[in-house]
Amino acid sequence: MIVGDLLALDELHIEVAWATPDLLGREVTGVTSTDLQDPARYLRPGEVVLTGLVWWRPEDTRPAPRLATALRFANALRSAEAAALLAGEGTHGTVPPELAEACRRHGVPLLSVPSGTSFRAVTDRIYLRLWGDLQAGAEGRAGLPAEVRRTLTSMLGAEAPLDGLLRRAVADLGVPDCSLVTGAGRVLASSADARPAPPRTPVTLPPPAPALVPAAPIPVGPPGTTPFDGWLLQPHTAPGSAAVTMLHGLAELLAPLAERARATAAAQRQAGTRLLELLAAGADPEADHALSLAGLPPRLPLTPVAARFGRAAGPAAGAVPGAVPGGAPGSAAPPGPADPSGAWAAAALAEALHPTAAPFVAAPDGRGGAVALVALPEDAVAAALDLALPRLGAGPEPVGARTGPGRPAAGVGPTVPPTAADLRPALVQARYALDARPPGAVGRWTSTASLADLLRGIPPEVTAAFHRRLLAPLVDHDRHNTVSLVATLDAFLRHNASWSRTAEALHVHVNTVHYRVKRIEELTGRSLLRLDDRLDLRTALLCAPSAPEVPSTAKGLNRKAG
């Protein structure tokens, strides 16, 4: 396949923005979607680069800085030996002339993709064409017998189920049973039936055999930018040398399928990023159009999800297939570098949602986390995340993380109609549910039912400052006295400002409570007879790093405050 072949795909309506005949004759080896300003390290020679131009900022009206930005991007493509640049017109309405000039200077052919053409359709058509080229030139290649290769390639071209393809490969090649898994351990297909029928009559089972450590997995295609973008072919038992050769040939045959899935996932993340930007900007008509381009159903209600992941802890030691439901060796994703863009988190969230088999789109949130829209009711989404997050483990430390090391977390918003006007507030609720969730649980927007729940979603720096601003005089008093006015205030408010019940709880005389409350009012400048002041002071107590407990003894509290 060459770059010029893209122009012949009539249904995509791709056109030339700048190119020369010899540049249109470049060989194409794959496609990568990106909106990084410098994507060179993620590209391979011969790839077509698909971008929505989210990185392009036309706000600067000076032509020189805009041209410099375009030159930097085009230089990255030239240094990575990219075959061509496909620029989407959906973001800015047209391909910037500065980008065309930059591509001309660096000799990178530039093609335009109209706003009505989805990036997923582009990636799918490119890989289908590459697949046909592979099938035409597959004869005589090493690794697999020619007849078996023809049979398996025909099954792939007919989009046969991967389970059936692996069973046919195992039968024809005589290799051990194997599974196709993601880098995080999710099983995509297996040659063995993982659900054996229960015995019809009781049987006596032999003692369990020692667990077999499976052979090292075989990479299928090149590694992706995150562990979730890569596929592995995992033999269930250690194969012999001849079987290893066959399995490598099978992995090579499946590589275009893995690359197609990786490119499709990247295109979906890019479409999701654009959708979130439009929702944040309040551009409702454009956002409603972007919903359809992201591959979401036009009429099904959607549930928003927000997620963050703590610092990577690495794969579980000694993990074997079946150790985790749906798992595979190393079913926690391997650690990675810091993830300020949220690409790791977006891929991890997509990995968590894939088993639901529901349409969804996941994208980085720009703060090291990710958000998603899922065509499922919120109860089903929350249940799926409860199961998936522990299996995924933890990823790179996001920017401004509040989840803690090794603690992946998610928040689920309300299920709403698929319109921008409904999704925008629902996404806000999902983000708040993430921050306000109970420790170790998936947050739900319905869980915010008290003042304490509400405060959990506020950044700790804000609540700590509020606590200091209102209660600093009491804290300073308690630091130099044996009587705790903070504990007295807490008990007084917990007992609904009842003098007698507060005295009983603190094991002191009622007059002592009156004296301490008067002292609290003097130090804080608040009146505990006013409801607003009571609410403020109660909120300040809840904003403490740990709320004070009601004393169980009068020790240290029944002396006169100094």
XYZ file of C-alpha atoms in Angstrom:
562
model
C 0.000 0.000 0.000
C 1.221 3.503 -0.834
C 0.112 6.926 0.377
C -1.688 7.643 -2.907
C -3.992 4.661 -2.315
C -5.722 6.635 0.446
C -7.121 9.008 -2.154
C -8.861 6.109 -3.895
C -10.984 5.282 -0.816
C -14.046 7.177 -2.023
C -16.147 6.823 1.128
C -13.451 8.538 3.232
C -13.194 11.644 1.007
C -9.504 12.176 1.804
C -7.872 14.902 -0.294
C -4.365 16.238 -0.896
C -3.456 19.382 1.052
C 0.167 19.281 -0.136
C 2.212 16.512 -1.771
C 4.300 15.640 -4.787
C 3.817 12.557 -6.995
C 6.940 10.839 -5.646
C 5.845 11.429 -2.026
C 2.443 9.891 -2.787
C 4.344 6.746 -3.802
C 5.734 6.141 -0.284
C 5.076 2.728 1.242
C 2.643 2.640 4.204
C 3.278 0.181 7.058
C 0.593 1.270 9.521
C -1.232 4.204 11.088
C -0.866 5.983 14.428
C -3.275 8.535 15.918
C -1.709 11.272 18.007
C -2.170 14.837 19.153
C 1.196 15.219 20.854
C 3.248 18.179 19.698
C 6.308 15.924 19.379
C 5.178 12.350 18.627
C 8.501 11.155 17.140
C 9.288 8.618 19.880
C 5.922 6.876 19.370
C 6.195 6.484 15.596
C 7.744 3.824 13.393
C 9.103 4.296 9.878
C 6.444 4.112 7.198
C 3.472 4.924 9.426
C 0.743 7.362 8.444
C 0.153 9.850 11.278
C -3.490 10.725 11.942
C -4.068 13.903 13.981
C -7.121 15.921 14.928
C -4.918 19.043 15.280
C -5.886 19.425 18.953
C -2.260 20.462 19.547
C -2.645 23.372 17.087
C -3.438 26.662 18.839
C -4.619 29.368 16.405
C -5.114 31.970 19.168
C -1.730 33.541 18.432
C -2.441 35.858 15.494
C 1.257 36.262 14.693
C 2.183 34.020 11.750
C 5.792 33.410 12.843
C 4.981 31.542 16.123
C 2.259 29.516 14.382
C 4.678 28.501 11.644
C 7.312 27.570 14.234
C 4.808 25.257 15.963
C 3.918 23.622 12.647
C 7.597 23.234 11.700
C 8.322 21.534 15.016
C 5.525 19.003 14.410
C 6.537 18.351 10.788
C 10.171 17.939 11.807
C 9.149 15.251 14.314
C 7.381 13.334 11.534
C 10.357 13.646 9.182
C 12.818 12.455 11.845
C 10.613 9.421 12.551
C 10.387 8.685 8.788
C 6.577 8.885 8.792
C 5.005 8.137 5.420
C 2.419 10.944 5.507
C 0.302 13.190 7.712
C -3.503 12.903 7.747
C -4.934 16.080 9.321
C -8.563 16.163 10.473
C -10.612 19.270 9.676
C -13.130 18.736 12.470
C -11.313 20.827 15.096
C -10.485 23.992 13.150
C -12.639 23.628 10.022
C -9.660 23.443 7.678
C -6.003 22.443 7.523
C -3.899 25.463 8.643
C -1.794 26.899 5.800
C 1.189 27.070 8.176
C 1.029 23.286 8.523
C 1.004 22.858 4.739
C 4.080 25.104 4.492
C 5.858 23.167 7.249
C 5.143 19.854 5.512
C 6.436 21.291 2.234
C 9.709 22.365 3.863
C 10.233 18.975 5.501
C 8.978 16.851 2.596
C 6.033 15.251 4.421
C 2.926 14.621 2.275
C -0.135 16.229 3.874
C -3.662 14.884 3.333
C -6.884 16.312 4.750
C -9.669 14.304 6.421
C -13.105 16.012 6.346
C -15.016 16.524 9.588
C -17.655 13.954 8.642
C -15.124 11.108 8.400
C -14.373 9.321 11.693
C -10.779 8.453 12.513
C -11.872 4.912 13.318
C -13.103 4.455 9.739
C -9.745 5.705 8.441
C -7.686 3.341 10.619
C -9.938 0.377 9.846
C -9.698 0.911 6.071
C -5.921 1.313 6.159
C -5.434 -1.916 8.079
C -7.911 -3.808 5.919
C -5.869 -2.765 2.885
C -2.612 -3.733 4.604
C -4.203 -7.037 5.533
C -4.965 -7.734 1.897
C -1.373 -6.913 0.958
C -0.138 -9.288 3.656
C -2.363 -12.090 2.414
C -1.186 -11.599 -1.170
C 2.483 -11.827 -0.198
C 2.274 -14.437 2.549
C 3.230 -17.468 0.425
C 6.582 -19.052 1.167
C 7.222 -17.227 4.435
C 8.899 -19.116 7.252
C 7.296 -20.037 10.571
C 4.027 -21.605 9.412
C 3.333 -24.232 6.758
C 1.964 -22.592 3.626
C -1.365 -24.450 3.743
C -1.962 -23.560 7.392
C -1.016 -19.938 6.726
C -3.496 -19.748 3.849
C -6.264 -21.221 6.000
C -5.646 -18.906 8.971
C -5.222 -15.831 6.784
C -8.518 -16.579 5.057
C -10.220 -16.901 8.450
C -8.771 -13.543 9.502
C -9.882 -11.899 6.282
C -13.388 -13.249 6.857
C -13.273 -11.837 10.427
C -13.766 -15.279 11.966
C -13.974 -15.378 15.800
C -10.500 -15.439 17.324
C -11.382 -18.352 19.626
C -12.129 -20.499 16.598
C -8.986 -19.312 14.824
C -6.782 -20.253 17.809
C -8.448 -23.675 18.067
C -7.829 -24.266 14.359
C -4.188 -23.150 14.724
C -3.610 -25.445 17.705
C -5.166 -28.390 15.862
C -3.324 -27.826 12.566
C 0.074 -26.920 14.059
C 0.168 -29.353 16.971
C 1.144 -26.639 19.466
C -0.071 -26.350 23.095
C -3.293 -24.557 23.887
C -2.747 -20.809 24.039
C -4.572 -17.576 24.758
C -4.419 -14.135 23.207
C -4.263 -11.605 26.047
C -3.720 -7.902 26.562
C -0.719 -6.552 28.424
C -2.919 -6.264 31.538
C -4.031 -9.888 31.343
C -7.513 -9.605 29.832
C -8.187 -12.675 27.708
C -9.189 -11.744 24.168
C -9.439 -15.314 22.877
C -8.416 -18.809 23.913
C -8.108 -22.159 22.197
C -9.265 -23.934 25.366
C -12.783 -23.864 26.781
C -12.487 -21.950 30.059
C -15.966 -23.094 31.239
C -15.993 -26.920 31.588
C -19.411 -28.476 32.133
C -20.058 -29.711 35.712
C -19.888 -33.527 36.211
C -23.208 -35.358 35.962
C -22.426 -37.627 38.947
C -20.262 -37.070 42.030
C -16.652 -38.016 41.448
C -13.585 -38.337 43.645
C -11.043 -35.774 42.552
C -7.331 -36.621 42.691
C -4.987 -34.429 44.743
C -4.297 -31.121 42.953
C -1.185 -31.150 40.816
C 1.461 -28.486 41.339
C 0.622 -25.316 39.427
C 2.443 -25.122 36.125
C 4.291 -21.919 35.383
C 3.390 -21.096 31.778
C 5.967 -20.362 29.144
C 6.999 -16.800 28.460
C 4.375 -14.956 26.398
C 5.158 -14.051 22.801
C 4.563 -10.406 21.774
C 2.038 -9.946 18.988
C 3.085 -6.933 16.950
C 5.160 -4.027 18.253
C 4.592 -2.738 21.798
C 2.178 0.128 22.201
C 2.604 3.399 24.062
C 0.936 1.821 27.127
C 0.873 -1.792 28.368
C -2.784 -2.017 27.380
C -2.048 -1.363 23.694
C 0.046 -4.523 23.330
C -1.102 -8.107 22.748
C 0.584 -11.319 23.900
C 0.253 -14.921 22.755
C 0.389 -16.985 25.956
C 1.017 -20.768 25.730
C -0.740 -22.626 28.546
C 2.138 -25.111 28.899
C 5.790 -24.916 27.972
C 6.131 -25.682 24.219
C 8.987 -27.544 22.572
C 11.440 -25.822 20.246
C 9.454 -26.686 17.111
C 6.233 -25.433 18.703
C 7.941 -22.178 19.705
C 8.762 -21.528 16.049
C 5.159 -22.193 15.071
C 3.837 -19.902 17.820
C 6.133 -17.097 16.690
C 4.781 -17.551 13.172
C 1.224 -17.401 14.540
C 2.062 -14.218 16.469
C 3.480 -12.703 13.272
C 0.276 -13.579 11.430
C -1.830 -11.893 14.130
C 0.362 -8.766 14.300
C -1.650 -6.666 11.784
C -4.792 -7.396 13.792
C -3.061 -6.166 16.975
C -1.841 -3.028 15.216
C -5.314 -2.355 13.877
C -6.777 -2.664 17.386
C -4.073 -0.370 18.775
C -4.692 2.266 16.106
C -8.464 2.038 16.579
C -8.082 2.511 20.331
C -5.843 5.530 19.779
C -8.346 7.031 17.352
C -11.163 6.519 19.849
C -9.123 8.193 22.601
C -8.472 11.109 20.280
C -12.156 11.418 19.415
C -12.978 11.257 23.124
C -10.462 14.005 23.889
C -12.074 16.266 21.317
C -15.537 15.476 22.686
C -14.491 16.387 26.239
C -12.962 19.647 25.068
C -16.207 20.593 23.323
C -18.241 19.701 26.417
C -15.947 21.784 28.619
C -16.179 24.724 26.214
C -19.985 24.606 26.141
C -20.054 24.032 22.379
C -23.200 21.896 22.474
C -23.969 21.518 18.722
C -20.362 20.529 17.970
C -20.285 18.184 20.979
C -23.479 16.437 19.880
C -21.852 15.845 16.476
C -18.653 14.624 18.159
C -20.681 12.024 20.077
C -21.513 10.253 16.840
C -17.907 10.527 15.574
C -16.692 8.918 18.829
C -18.662 5.767 17.989
C -21.290 6.185 20.729
C -24.883 5.149 20.036
C -27.131 8.102 19.134
C -30.052 7.323 21.457
C -28.829 5.120 24.319
C -28.351 6.862 27.702
C -24.733 7.277 28.810
C -23.017 6.999 32.194
C -19.923 9.144 32.870
C -16.906 7.743 34.730
C -13.851 9.512 36.152
C -10.772 7.535 37.194
C -7.254 7.998 38.518
C -4.453 5.538 39.192
C -1.706 5.661 41.824
C 1.998 4.920 41.324
C 2.706 1.568 39.686
C 3.253 -1.417 41.898
C 4.118 -3.816 39.062
C 2.667 -7.204 38.126
C 1.589 -9.620 40.774
C 4.440 -11.978 41.555
C 3.978 -15.533 40.340
C 0.631 -14.872 38.736
C -0.636 -17.639 36.467
C -3.652 -17.914 34.147
C -6.805 -18.294 36.174
C -5.336 -16.764 39.323
C -7.567 -13.764 38.702
C -10.916 -13.980 36.900
C -10.122 -13.414 33.280
C -6.489 -12.918 34.161
C -3.169 -13.959 32.703
C 0.444 -13.848 33.818
C 1.191 -10.506 35.368
C -2.438 -9.451 35.355
C -1.545 -6.142 36.955
C -0.167 -3.805 34.347
C 3.570 -3.150 34.512
C 4.790 0.126 35.905
C 5.465 3.116 33.741
C 6.841 6.645 33.900
C 4.985 9.668 35.191
C 1.790 10.191 33.215
C 0.913 13.905 33.088
C -1.115 13.489 29.878
C -3.362 10.738 31.259
C -2.800 8.413 28.265
C -1.957 5.518 30.608
C -5.056 6.175 32.713
C -7.305 6.420 29.642
C -6.021 3.087 28.326
C -6.397 1.503 31.778
C -9.967 2.756 32.111
C -10.780 1.377 28.663
C -9.299 -1.964 29.750
C -11.615 -1.946 32.778
C -14.690 -1.227 30.657
C -14.026 -3.658 27.780
C -15.520 -6.707 29.548
C -18.888 -4.925 29.750
C -19.211 -5.310 25.941
C -21.006 -1.940 25.898
C -20.107 0.978 23.591
C -17.905 3.501 25.368
C -15.294 6.173 24.768
C -12.422 6.879 27.187
C -10.017 9.811 27.071
C -7.419 11.564 29.252
C -8.784 14.282 31.517
C -5.694 16.500 31.203
C -4.769 16.035 34.881
C -3.213 12.599 34.814
C -6.534 10.758 35.073
C -9.204 9.709 32.606
C -12.918 10.002 31.959
C -15.274 7.786 29.996
C -18.832 7.723 28.702
C -20.431 4.267 28.764
C -23.715 3.116 27.210
C -24.727 1.203 30.350
C -26.771 2.017 33.485
C -24.705 3.352 36.376
C -25.239 0.263 38.557
C -23.745 -2.003 35.873
C -20.823 0.384 35.321
C -20.044 0.582 39.047
C -20.187 -3.220 39.370
C -17.786 -3.656 36.434
C -15.314 -1.166 37.924
C -15.492 -2.847 41.334
C -14.291 -6.064 39.668
C -11.783 -4.575 37.241
C -9.833 -1.975 39.231
C -8.152 -4.437 41.631
C -7.111 -6.606 38.657
C -5.530 -3.699 36.855
C -3.366 -2.719 39.798
C -1.827 0.739 39.654
C -0.170 2.851 37.046
C 2.103 5.874 36.837
C 1.658 8.660 39.356
C -0.743 11.228 37.840
C -0.285 14.943 38.286
C -1.985 16.167 41.457
C -3.059 12.628 42.416
C -5.246 12.270 45.479
C -5.735 8.520 45.319
C -2.550 7.555 47.145
C 0.187 5.192 45.979
C -1.078 2.024 44.369
C -4.762 2.890 44.856
C -6.686 3.050 41.572
C -10.035 4.747 42.062
C -13.104 5.713 40.055
C -16.235 7.792 40.365
C -19.531 7.078 38.575
C -21.990 9.818 37.650
C -25.693 9.596 36.800
C -26.983 7.911 33.655
C -28.324 10.674 31.385
C -29.566 11.140 27.795
C -26.772 11.348 25.192
C -26.815 15.119 24.784
C -24.133 17.643 25.608
C -26.481 19.595 27.884
C -27.064 16.495 30.051
C -23.543 15.065 29.901
C -21.731 18.192 31.080
C -23.195 18.272 34.631
C -23.105 14.475 34.820
C -19.344 14.513 34.175
C -18.887 17.056 36.965
C -20.753 14.720 39.332
C -18.585 11.766 38.274
C -15.413 13.738 39.008
C -16.783 14.776 42.373
C -17.791 11.188 43.171
C -14.174 10.173 42.457
C -12.814 12.687 44.970
C -15.539 12.057 47.567
C -15.516 8.260 47.399
C -15.029 6.198 50.581
C -11.515 4.707 50.836
C -11.061 1.637 48.627
C -14.471 1.939 46.960
C -15.842 3.091 43.622
C -17.508 6.443 44.268
C -21.140 6.951 43.295
C -22.813 10.302 42.809
C -25.713 9.028 44.940
C -23.312 8.510 47.865
C -23.068 12.265 48.500
C -25.854 12.380 51.079
C -24.348 14.276 54.025
C -22.103 17.219 54.816
C -19.223 14.822 55.538
C -19.689 13.191 52.120
C -19.756 16.581 50.454
C -16.555 17.712 52.139
C -14.648 14.588 51.055
C -14.776 15.823 47.474
C -13.162 19.168 48.285
C -9.359 19.331 47.921
C -7.685 18.677 51.297
C -5.668 21.872 50.986
C -8.930 23.851 50.974
C -10.540 21.997 53.879
C -7.358 22.198 55.958
C -7.167 25.953 55.412
C -10.832 26.338 56.407
C -10.208 24.291 59.570
C -7.232 26.468 60.550
C -8.990 29.721 59.771
C -11.957 29.002 62.084
C -10.438 26.850 64.821
C -6.842 28.066 65.122
C -7.570 29.955 68.408
C -9.030 26.800 69.956
C -6.186 24.607 68.738
C -3.668 27.101 70.139
C -5.533 27.134 73.465
C -5.525 23.330 73.673
C -1.806 23.255 72.961
C -1.100 25.144 76.196
C -3.886 23.857 78.458
C -5.042 20.504 79.794
C -8.668 21.192 78.819
C -9.600 20.646 75.164
C -11.985 23.289 73.907
C -12.011 21.577 70.469
C -13.360 18.387 72.084
C -15.864 20.416 74.062
C -17.102 22.137 70.902
C -17.396 18.789 69.142
C -19.407 17.269 71.984
C -21.668 20.319 72.263
C -22.525 20.238 68.558
C -22.887 16.452 68.435
C -25.482 16.690 71.209
C -27.487 19.381 69.396
C -26.334 22.199 71.696
C -27.861 20.511 74.741
C -26.085 21.727 77.867
C -27.131 18.783 80.046
C -26.338 16.033 77.535
C -22.989 17.631 76.763
C -22.174 17.763 80.488
C -23.169 14.113 80.834
C -21.010 13.058 77.876
C -17.989 14.972 79.213
C -18.632 13.954 82.836
C -18.553 17.565 84.016
C -21.025 19.980 85.663
C -23.392 21.958 83.437
C -21.843 25.198 84.680
C -18.478 23.976 83.373
C -20.026 23.483 79.931
C -21.436 27.030 80.060
C -18.001 28.400 80.957
C -16.217 26.514 78.185
C -18.801 27.449 75.529
C -18.464 31.114 76.533
C -14.672 30.777 76.165
C -15.115 29.148 72.728
C -17.304 32.045 71.595
C -14.746 34.571 72.834
C -11.852 32.900 71.014
C -13.661 32.221 67.706
C -15.859 35.319 67.546
C -18.845 33.063 66.818
C -22.090 32.655 68.754
C -23.244 29.092 69.380
C -26.776 30.404 69.710
C -26.856 31.177 65.965
C -27.507 28.321 63.519
C -25.162 29.738 60.853
C -22.249 29.927 63.294
C -22.945 26.401 64.542
C -22.887 25.111 60.950
C -19.619 26.912 60.231
C -17.911 25.499 63.319
C -19.301 21.999 62.707
C -17.966 22.145 59.138
C -14.571 23.274 60.427
C -14.472 20.271 62.767
C -15.272 17.921 59.874
C -12.477 19.544 57.847
C -9.868 18.463 60.392
C -7.422 15.751 59.208
C -9.239 13.430 61.619
C -12.438 14.485 63.342
C -12.139 14.531 67.153
C -13.761 11.694 69.045
C -16.172 12.252 71.929
C -14.110 11.684 75.080
C -14.953 8.468 76.894
C -13.622 9.732 80.210
C -13.558 12.968 82.073
C -9.803 12.689 82.521
C -8.138 15.960 81.597
C -11.473 17.630 80.796
C -13.079 18.288 84.164
C -10.559 20.819 85.299
C -11.314 24.486 85.005
C -10.064 25.957 81.716
C -7.219 28.352 82.231
